[in-house]
């Protein structure tokens, strides 16, 4: 029972990351024009958004798979913690330096990746016995 509690943070965080990945992934892959229009950003060629959309969908599927059976999946969890950390830092930098041309809400909201990264590192530490 105690071991299940130690893994709960990790499982919930992986599910949250899967949802975020699916939202951005499906948006980038299937309706990039709508996302660009909603963000108020400069026009961009959709091919530059479609390929990361596919990658995000695949990572979201991986998060769901690992959340259901996290045993011996430490490499995946560490990779996702690093990915969210670096992506979140990049978005935070862009927000601070006012690099974006679109709505600040889209840049600022992506900093949720930093929160997810912290939760992944915490969950990883809690579940280190099974990872």
Tab-separated table of C-alpha atoms in Angstrom:
chain	number	residue	atom	x	y	z
A	1	UNK	CA	0.000	0.000	0.000
A	2	UNK	CA	2.783	2.435	0.895
A	3	UNK	CA	4.558	1.661	-2.374
A	4	UNK	CA	1.349	2.450	-4.286
A	5	UNK	CA	1.182	5.853	-2.555
A	6	UNK	CA	4.792	6.515	-3.583
A	7	UNK	CA	3.910	5.832	-7.225
A	8	UNK	CA	0.625	7.791	-7.243
A	9	UNK	CA	2.303	11.199	-7.771
A	10	UNK	CA	4.259	9.823	-10.714
A	11	UNK	CA	1.219	8.161	-12.301
A	12	UNK	CA	-0.992	11.252	-11.984
A	13	UNK	CA	1.757	13.507	-13.344
A	14	UNK	CA	2.316	11.211	-16.328
A	15	UNK	CA	-1.419	11.308	-17.079
A	16	UNK	CA	-1.423	15.134	-16.867
A	17	UNK	CA	1.575	15.262	-19.199
A	18	UNK	CA	-0.189	12.877	-21.589
A	19	UNK	CA	-3.201	15.207	-21.736
A	20	UNK	CA	-1.002	18.263	-22.380
A	21	UNK	CA	0.925	16.347	-25.042
A	22	UNK	CA	-2.273	15.204	-26.741
A	23	UNK	CA	-3.792	18.699	-26.767
A	24	UNK	CA	-0.728	20.302	-28.318
A	25	UNK	CA	0.062	17.251	-30.461
A	26	UNK	CA	-3.372	16.940	-32.040
A	27	UNK	CA	-3.513	20.707	-32.488
A	28	UNK	CA	-0.137	20.872	-34.196
A	29	UNK	CA	-0.682	17.761	-36.310
A	30	UNK	CA	-4.264	18.245	-37.452
A	31	UNK	CA	-5.228	21.927	-37.055
A	32	UNK	CA	-2.050	24.015	-36.858
A	33	UNK	CA	-3.768	26.991	-38.507
A	34	UNK	CA	-6.310	27.203	-35.717
A	35	UNK	CA	-3.603	27.153	-33.041
A	36	UNK	CA	-1.596	29.845	-34.807
A	37	UNK	CA	-4.723	31.965	-35.213
A	38	UNK	CA	-5.741	31.492	-31.553
A	39	UNK	CA	-2.263	32.426	-30.363
A	40	UNK	CA	-2.240	35.598	-32.443
A	41	UNK	CA	1.281	34.736	-33.570
A	42	UNK	CA	2.949	35.384	-36.876
A	43	UNK	CA	2.030	32.983	-39.680
A	44	UNK	CA	4.207	29.902	-39.906
A	45	UNK	CA	4.388	27.081	-42.415
A	46	UNK	CA	2.255	24.280	-41.051
A	47	UNK	CA	4.835	21.632	-41.909
A	48	UNK	CA	6.993	23.067	-39.122
A	49	UNK	CA	4.196	22.346	-36.659
A	50	UNK	CA	2.907	19.002	-37.929
A	51	UNK	CA	6.016	16.923	-37.244
A	52	UNK	CA	6.336	17.965	-33.552
A	53	UNK	CA	2.591	17.294	-33.316
A	54	UNK	CA	3.233	13.657	-34.173
A	55	UNK	CA	6.088	13.466	-31.690
A	56	UNK	CA	3.924	14.952	-28.931
A	57	UNK	CA	1.161	12.444	-29.607
A	58	UNK	CA	3.678	9.582	-29.411
A	59	UNK	CA	5.075	10.926	-26.132
A	60	UNK	CA	1.553	11.247	-24.760
A	61	UNK	CA	0.895	7.599	-25.618
A	62	UNK	CA	4.184	6.679	-23.926
A	63	UNK	CA	3.140	8.590	-20.799
A	64	UNK	CA	-0.139	6.673	-20.631
A	65	UNK	CA	1.645	3.351	-21.128
A	66	UNK	CA	4.202	4.096	-18.408
A	67	UNK	CA	1.550	5.442	-16.014
A	68	UNK	CA	-0.239	2.099	-16.152
A	69	UNK	CA	2.942	0.090	-15.476
A	70	UNK	CA	5.814	2.319	-14.281
A	71	UNK	CA	8.082	-0.488	-13.090
A	72	UNK	CA	11.572	-0.302	-14.621
A	73	UNK	CA	10.653	2.813	-16.641
A	74	UNK	CA	13.109	5.189	-14.970
A	75	UNK	CA	14.790	6.133	-18.262
A	76	UNK	CA	11.482	7.242	-19.782
A	77	UNK	CA	10.485	9.194	-16.663
A	78	UNK	CA	13.881	10.924	-16.517
A	79	UNK	CA	13.692	11.736	-20.233
A	80	UNK	CA	10.228	13.275	-19.835
A	81	UNK	CA	11.340	15.225	-16.761
A	82	UNK	CA	14.249	16.644	-18.756
A	83	UNK	CA	12.080	17.332	-21.818
A	84	UNK	CA	9.530	19.291	-19.794
A	85	UNK	CA	12.294	21.126	-17.936
A	86	UNK	CA	14.087	22.254	-21.102
A	87	UNK	CA	10.862	23.092	-22.968
A	88	UNK	CA	9.541	25.006	-19.973
A	89	UNK	CA	12.790	26.944	-19.571
A	90	UNK	CA	12.731	27.789	-23.269
A	91	UNK	CA	9.160	29.074	-23.041
A	92	UNK	CA	9.955	31.013	-19.862
A	93	UNK	CA	12.943	32.645	-21.551
A	94	UNK	CA	10.806	33.588	-24.563
A	95	UNK	CA	8.184	35.049	-22.246
A	96	UNK	CA	10.714	37.091	-20.253
A	97	UNK	CA	12.531	38.315	-23.369
A	98	UNK	CA	9.192	39.055	-25.091
A	99	UNK	CA	10.233	37.063	-28.154
A	100	UNK	CA	6.748	35.959	-29.122
A	101	UNK	CA	4.514	37.800	-31.534
A	102	UNK	CA	1.311	36.265	-30.230
A	103	UNK	CA	-0.861	36.385	-27.149
A	104	UNK	CA	1.202	36.286	-23.974
A	105	UNK	CA	-1.233	33.749	-22.532
A	106	UNK	CA	-0.039	31.088	-24.986
A	107	UNK	CA	3.613	31.627	-24.059
A	108	UNK	CA	2.980	31.948	-20.339
A	109	UNK	CA	0.638	28.952	-20.177
A	110	UNK	CA	3.333	26.736	-21.670
A	111	UNK	CA	5.387	27.384	-18.527
A	112	UNK	CA	3.128	24.782	-16.913
A	113	UNK	CA	5.785	22.448	-18.290
A	114	UNK	CA	8.066	23.625	-15.470
A	115	UNK	CA	5.452	22.598	-12.920
A	116	UNK	CA	5.051	19.218	-14.623
A	117	UNK	CA	8.840	18.802	-14.629
A	118	UNK	CA	8.984	19.452	-10.878
A	119	UNK	CA	6.197	16.930	-10.310
A	120	UNK	CA	7.983	14.351	-12.475
A	121	UNK	CA	11.251	14.801	-10.554
A	122	UNK	CA	9.351	14.537	-7.270
A	123	UNK	CA	7.376	11.496	-8.411
A	124	UNK	CA	10.573	9.923	-9.732
A	125	UNK	CA	12.187	10.358	-6.323
A	126	UNK	CA	9.164	8.911	-4.548
A	127	UNK	CA	9.008	5.895	-6.879
A	128	UNK	CA	12.757	5.238	-7.142
A	129	UNK	CA	12.293	1.813	-5.580
A	130	UNK	CA	10.434	0.507	-8.642
A	131	UNK	CA	12.056	2.574	-11.383
